[in-house]
């Protein structure tokens, strides 16, 4: 069933390929519109955030943590991608209300264009991340290619969560402010600047209920621990991706014809 949904999406995207490419270009260019440095902020923003976090947290959490800069950057990289994709996805229907009211288009195209734009931005930041890994004396090997897997899972999960949020935002505008509060809580619960091995094994397992932490841990395991996670861990990443995509698809299918009355 899920493969049929993906195939259907793929066919519809192919049908609207030109429009989709224009939406992605528009979303990406709008992000840096009227800024002096433009796309350079894709690199500068995570670097400045990393610098602040390193100054603030190194003396508290990083003294006994090997490769603490890479540890911090891994968490910040994944969390930033998740935040950008889901927050922009939440606005995708309302910000394109005028187009939706005039033209009958698959509404998920607007959400997907936001996610592709976020993925392009993430890819730019990823090149900086590898540069910092090099400076932090991380050993590079073919295992780094395994990082493609959590990126794919995270992208699918972002699309699913974006569908849920964008539908909720159409009917319930307060969700925007509640989601900002949730993101703050999620940031502190994702072990971005502290280690979870200071907690008991039972508490450490509770972190696995946080899908963003699961993706962050995958990055750290491959890059810092230089090992590839277990098959069960891969299945957990896939579960979160398909779980949220299934819920998001169901929500869009159920309320697709009602969106237009509330935009």
PDB file of N, CA and C in Angstrom, residues 46 49-50 53 67-83 122 125-126 129 133 154 186-194 210-221 223-224:
ATOM      1  N   UNK A  46      24.642  27.710  10.366  1.00  0.00           N
ATOM      2  CA  UNK A  46      25.014  26.582  11.236  1.00  0.00           C
ATOM      3  C   UNK A  46      26.369  26.747  11.886  1.00  0.00           C
ATOM      4  N   UNK A  49      25.859  29.075  14.868  1.00  0.00           N
ATOM      5  CA  UNK A  49      25.142  28.328  15.910  1.00  0.00           C
ATOM      6  C   UNK A  49      26.075  27.350  16.607  1.00  0.00           C
ATOM      7  N   UNK A  50      26.899  26.656  15.806  1.00  0.00           N
ATOM      8  CA  UNK A  50      27.854  25.703  16.369  1.00  0.00           C
ATOM      9  C   UNK A  50      28.859  26.411  17.268  1.00  0.00           C
ATOM     10  N   UNK A  53      27.195  27.267  20.580  1.00  0.00           N
ATOM     11  CA  UNK A  53      26.979  26.059  21.386  1.00  0.00           C
ATOM     12  C   UNK A  53      28.296  25.526  21.938  1.00  0.00           C
ATOM     13  N   UNK A  67      35.845  14.142  20.426  1.00  0.00           N
ATOM     14  CA  UNK A  67      35.267  14.747  19.207  1.00  0.00           C
ATOM     15  C   UNK A  67      33.986  15.505  19.533  1.00  0.00           C
ATOM     16  N   UNK A  68      34.063  16.348  20.577  1.00  0.00           N
ATOM     17  CA  UNK A  68      32.840  17.026  21.028  1.00  0.00           C
ATOM     18  C   UNK A  68      32.292  17.992  19.969  1.00  0.00           C
ATOM     19  N   UNK A  69      33.179  18.609  19.177  1.00  0.00           N
ATOM     20  CA  UNK A  69      32.699  19.506  18.119  1.00  0.00           C
ATOM     21  C   UNK A  69      31.856  18.740  17.105  1.00  0.00           C
ATOM     22  N   UNK A  70      32.349  17.572  16.694  1.00  0.00           N
ATOM     23  CA  UNK A  70      31.583  16.751  15.750  1.00  0.00           C
ATOM     24  C   UNK A  70      30.300  16.234  16.402  1.00  0.00           C
ATOM     25  N   UNK A  71      30.388  15.917  17.693  1.00  0.00           N
ATOM     26  CA  UNK A  71      29.215  15.457  18.447  1.00  0.00           C
ATOM     27  C   UNK A  71      28.118  16.539  18.430  1.00  0.00           C
ATOM     28  N   UNK A  72      28.521  17.788  18.726  1.00  0.00           N
ATOM     29  CA  UNK A  72      27.581  18.906  18.712  1.00  0.00           C
ATOM     30  C   UNK A  72      27.020  19.151  17.314  1.00  0.00           C
ATOM     31  N   UNK A  73      27.908  19.178  16.337  1.00  0.00           N
ATOM     32  CA  UNK A  73      27.514  19.495  14.960  1.00  0.00           C
ATOM     33  C   UNK A  73      26.549  18.437  14.426  1.00  0.00           C
ATOM     34  N   UNK A  74      26.765  17.163  14.781  1.00  0.00           N
ATOM     35  CA  UNK A  74      25.869  16.090  14.311  1.00  0.00           C
ATOM     36  C   UNK A  74      24.443  16.341  14.792  1.00  0.00           C
ATOM     37  N   UNK A  75      24.323  16.657  16.083  1.00  0.00           N
ATOM     38  CA  UNK A  75      22.990  16.905  16.635  1.00  0.00           C
ATOM     39  C   UNK A  75      22.354  18.147  16.060  1.00  0.00           C
ATOM     40  N   UNK A  76      23.139  19.211  15.950  1.00  0.00           N
ATOM     41  CA  UNK A  76      22.607  20.472  15.436  1.00  0.00           C
ATOM     42  C   UNK A  76      22.220  20.358  13.967  1.00  0.00           C
ATOM     43  N   UNK A  77      22.996  19.617  13.204  1.00  0.00           N
ATOM     44  CA  UNK A  77      22.740  19.432  11.762  1.00  0.00           C
ATOM     45  C   UNK A  77      21.396  18.755  11.529  1.00  0.00           C
ATOM     46  N   UNK A  78      21.171  17.640  12.212  1.00  0.00           N
ATOM     47  CA  UNK A  78      19.929  16.871  12.028  1.00  0.00           C
ATOM     48  C   UNK A  78      18.728  17.654  12.551  1.00  0.00           C
ATOM     49  N   UNK A  79      18.885  18.279  13.723  1.00  0.00           N
ATOM     50  CA  UNK A  79      17.772  19.035  14.305  1.00  0.00           C
ATOM     51  C   UNK A  79      17.392  20.227  13.430  1.00  0.00           C
ATOM     52  N   UNK A  80      18.396  20.918  12.869  1.00  0.00           N
ATOM     53  CA  UNK A  80      18.118  22.075  12.012  1.00  0.00           C
ATOM     54  C   UNK A  80      17.344  21.649  10.760  1.00  0.00           C
ATOM     55  N   UNK A  81      17.721  20.510  10.187  1.00  0.00           N
ATOM     56  CA  UNK A  81      17.017  19.987   9.003  1.00  0.00           C
ATOM     57  C   UNK A  81      15.567  19.662   9.349  1.00  0.00           C
ATOM     58  N   UNK A  82      15.384  18.998  10.476  1.00  0.00           N
ATOM     59  CA  UNK A  82      14.022  18.635  10.900  1.00  0.00           C
ATOM     60  C   UNK A  82      13.162  19.883  11.125  1.00  0.00           C
ATOM     61  N   UNK A  83      13.733  20.875  11.830  1.00  0.00           N
ATOM     62  CA  UNK A  83      12.967  22.098  12.131  1.00  0.00           C
ATOM     63  C   UNK A  83      12.589  22.848  10.859  1.00  0.00           C
ATOM     64  N   UNK A 122      20.174  21.534   3.568  1.00  0.00           N
ATOM     65  CA  UNK A 122      20.848  20.545   4.414  1.00  0.00           C
ATOM     66  C   UNK A 122      22.109  20.011   3.726  1.00  0.00           C
ATOM     67  N   UNK A 125      24.936  22.420   4.069  1.00  0.00           N
ATOM     68  CA  UNK A 125      25.491  22.389   5.423  1.00  0.00           C
ATOM     69  C   UNK A 125      26.298  21.113   5.650  1.00  0.00           C
ATOM     70  N   UNK A 126      25.881  20.028   5.003  1.00  0.00           N
ATOM     71  CA  UNK A 126      26.572  18.746   5.170  1.00  0.00           C
ATOM     72  C   UNK A 126      28.019  18.820   4.692  1.00  0.00           C
ATOM     73  N   UNK A 129      29.882  20.270   7.428  1.00  0.00           N
ATOM     74  CA  UNK A 129      29.975  19.267   8.502  1.00  0.00           C
ATOM     75  C   UNK A 129      31.162  18.319   8.261  1.00  0.00           C
ATOM     76  N   UNK A 133      34.543  17.604  10.403  1.00  0.00           N
ATOM     77  CA  UNK A 133      34.958  16.240  10.770  1.00  0.00           C
ATOM     78  C   UNK A 133      36.438  16.049  10.457  1.00  0.00           C
ATOM     79  N   UNK A 154      14.867  10.439   7.379  1.00  0.00           N
ATOM     80  CA  UNK A 154      14.484  11.723   7.975  1.00  0.00           C
ATOM     81  C   UNK A 154      13.661  12.554   6.987  1.00  0.00           C
ATOM     82  N   UNK A 186      11.670  19.466  22.280  1.00  0.00           N
ATOM     83  CA  UNK A 186      12.315  18.406  21.495  1.00  0.00           C
ATOM     84  C   UNK A 186      13.831  18.604  21.431  1.00  0.00           C
ATOM     85  N   UNK A 187      14.251  19.865  21.324  1.00  0.00           N
ATOM     86  CA  UNK A 187      15.686  20.161  21.266  1.00  0.00           C
ATOM     87  C   UNK A 187      16.392  19.697  22.538  1.00  0.00           C
ATOM     88  N   UNK A 188      15.783  19.987  23.681  1.00  0.00           N
ATOM     89  CA  UNK A 188      16.395  19.581  24.958  1.00  0.00           C
ATOM     90  C   UNK A 188      16.323  18.068  25.181  1.00  0.00           C
ATOM     91  N   UNK A 189      15.358  17.407  24.546  1.00  0.00           N
ATOM     92  CA  UNK A 189      15.205  15.956  24.733  1.00  0.00           C
ATOM     93  C   UNK A 189      15.958  15.147  23.673  1.00  0.00           C
ATOM     94  N   UNK A 190      16.728  15.814  22.823  1.00  0.00           N
ATOM     95  CA  UNK A 190      17.403  15.096  21.738  1.00  0.00           C
ATOM     96  C   UNK A 190      18.903  14.937  21.965  1.00  0.00           C
ATOM     97  N   UNK A 191      19.357  15.255  23.174  1.00  0.00           N
ATOM     98  CA  UNK A 191      20.769  15.036  23.541  1.00  0.00           C
ATOM     99  C   UNK A 191      21.713  15.650  22.523  1.00  0.00           C
ATOM    100  N   UNK A 192      21.443  16.892  22.154  1.00  0.00           N
ATOM    101  CA  UNK A 192      22.307  17.565  21.178  1.00  0.00           C
ATOM    102  C   UNK A 192      23.635  17.959  21.807  1.00  0.00           C
ATOM    103  N   UNK A 193      23.608  18.433  23.053  1.00  0.00           N
ATOM    104  CA  UNK A 193      24.847  18.928  23.680  1.00  0.00           C
ATOM    105  C   UNK A 193      25.280  18.105  24.893  1.00  0.00           C
ATOM    106  N   UNK A 194      24.508  17.101  25.265  1.00  0.00           N
ATOM    107  CA  UNK A 194      24.906  16.239  26.385  1.00  0.00           C
ATOM    108  C   UNK A 194      24.854  14.770  25.957  1.00  0.00           C
ATOM    109  N   UNK A 210      12.112   9.107  20.780  1.00  0.00           N
ATOM    110  CA  UNK A 210      12.260  10.389  20.083  1.00  0.00           C
ATOM    111  C   UNK A 210      12.891  10.107  18.710  1.00  0.00           C
ATOM    112  N   UNK A 211      12.113  10.210  17.622  1.00  0.00           N
ATOM    113  CA  UNK A 211      12.659   9.851  16.294  1.00  0.00           C
ATOM    114  C   UNK A 211      13.809  10.746  15.845  1.00  0.00           C
ATOM    115  N   UNK A 212      13.816  12.010  16.269  1.00  0.00           N
ATOM    116  CA  UNK A 212      14.916  12.899  15.870  1.00  0.00           C
ATOM    117  C   UNK A 212      16.213  12.454  16.551  1.00  0.00           C
ATOM    118  N   UNK A 213      16.117  12.075  17.828  1.00  0.00           N
ATOM    119  CA  UNK A 213      17.303  11.567  18.526  1.00  0.00           C
ATOM    120  C   UNK A 213      17.818  10.288  17.850  1.00  0.00           C
ATOM    121  N   UNK A 214      16.895   9.443  17.391  1.00  0.00           N
ATOM    122  CA  UNK A 214      17.297   8.190  16.717  1.00  0.00           C
ATOM    123  C   UNK A 214      18.154   8.499  15.486  1.00  0.00           C
ATOM    124  N   UNK A 215      17.738   9.514  14.709  1.00  0.00           N
ATOM    125  CA  UNK A 215      18.514   9.886  13.514  1.00  0.00           C
ATOM    126  C   UNK A 215      19.861  10.515  13.909  1.00  0.00           C
ATOM    127  N   UNK A 216      19.847  11.328  14.974  1.00  0.00           N
ATOM    128  CA  UNK A 216      21.102  11.953  15.437  1.00  0.00           C
ATOM    129  C   UNK A 216      22.087  10.876  15.889  1.00  0.00           C
ATOM    130  N   UNK A 217      21.581   9.906  16.632  1.00  0.00           N
ATOM    131  CA  UNK A 217      22.450   8.834  17.130  1.00  0.00           C
ATOM    132  C   UNK A 217      23.046   8.026  15.984  1.00  0.00           C
ATOM    133  N   UNK A 218      22.263   7.827  14.916  1.00  0.00           N
ATOM    134  CA  UNK A 218      22.776   7.106  13.747  1.00  0.00           C
ATOM    135  C   UNK A 218      24.000   7.848  13.191  1.00  0.00           C
ATOM    136  N   UNK A 219      23.875   9.174  13.028  1.00  0.00           N
ATOM    137  CA  UNK A 219      25.003   9.973  12.525  1.00  0.00           C
ATOM    138  C   UNK A 219      26.230   9.800  13.424  1.00  0.00           C
ATOM    139  N   UNK A 220      26.041   9.931  14.730  1.00  0.00           N
ATOM    140  CA  UNK A 220      27.174   9.862  15.656  1.00  0.00           C
ATOM    141  C   UNK A 220      27.806   8.471  15.666  1.00  0.00           C
ATOM    142  N   UNK A 221      26.979   7.441  15.563  1.00  0.00           N
ATOM    143  CA  UNK A 221      27.508   6.074  15.570  1.00  0.00           C
ATOM    144  C   UNK A 221      28.418   5.832  14.375  1.00  0.00           C
ATOM    145  N   UNK A 223      29.856   8.260  12.313  1.00  0.00           N
ATOM    146  CA  UNK A 223      30.953   9.229  12.161  1.00  0.00           C
ATOM    147  C   UNK A 223      31.941   9.161  13.324  1.00  0.00           C
ATOM    148  N   UNK A 224      31.456   9.158  14.553  1.00  0.00           N
ATOM    149  CA  UNK A 224      32.354   9.241  15.717  1.00  0.00           C
ATOM    150  C   UNK A 224      32.765   7.846  16.220  1.00  0.00           C
TER     151      UNK A 224
END
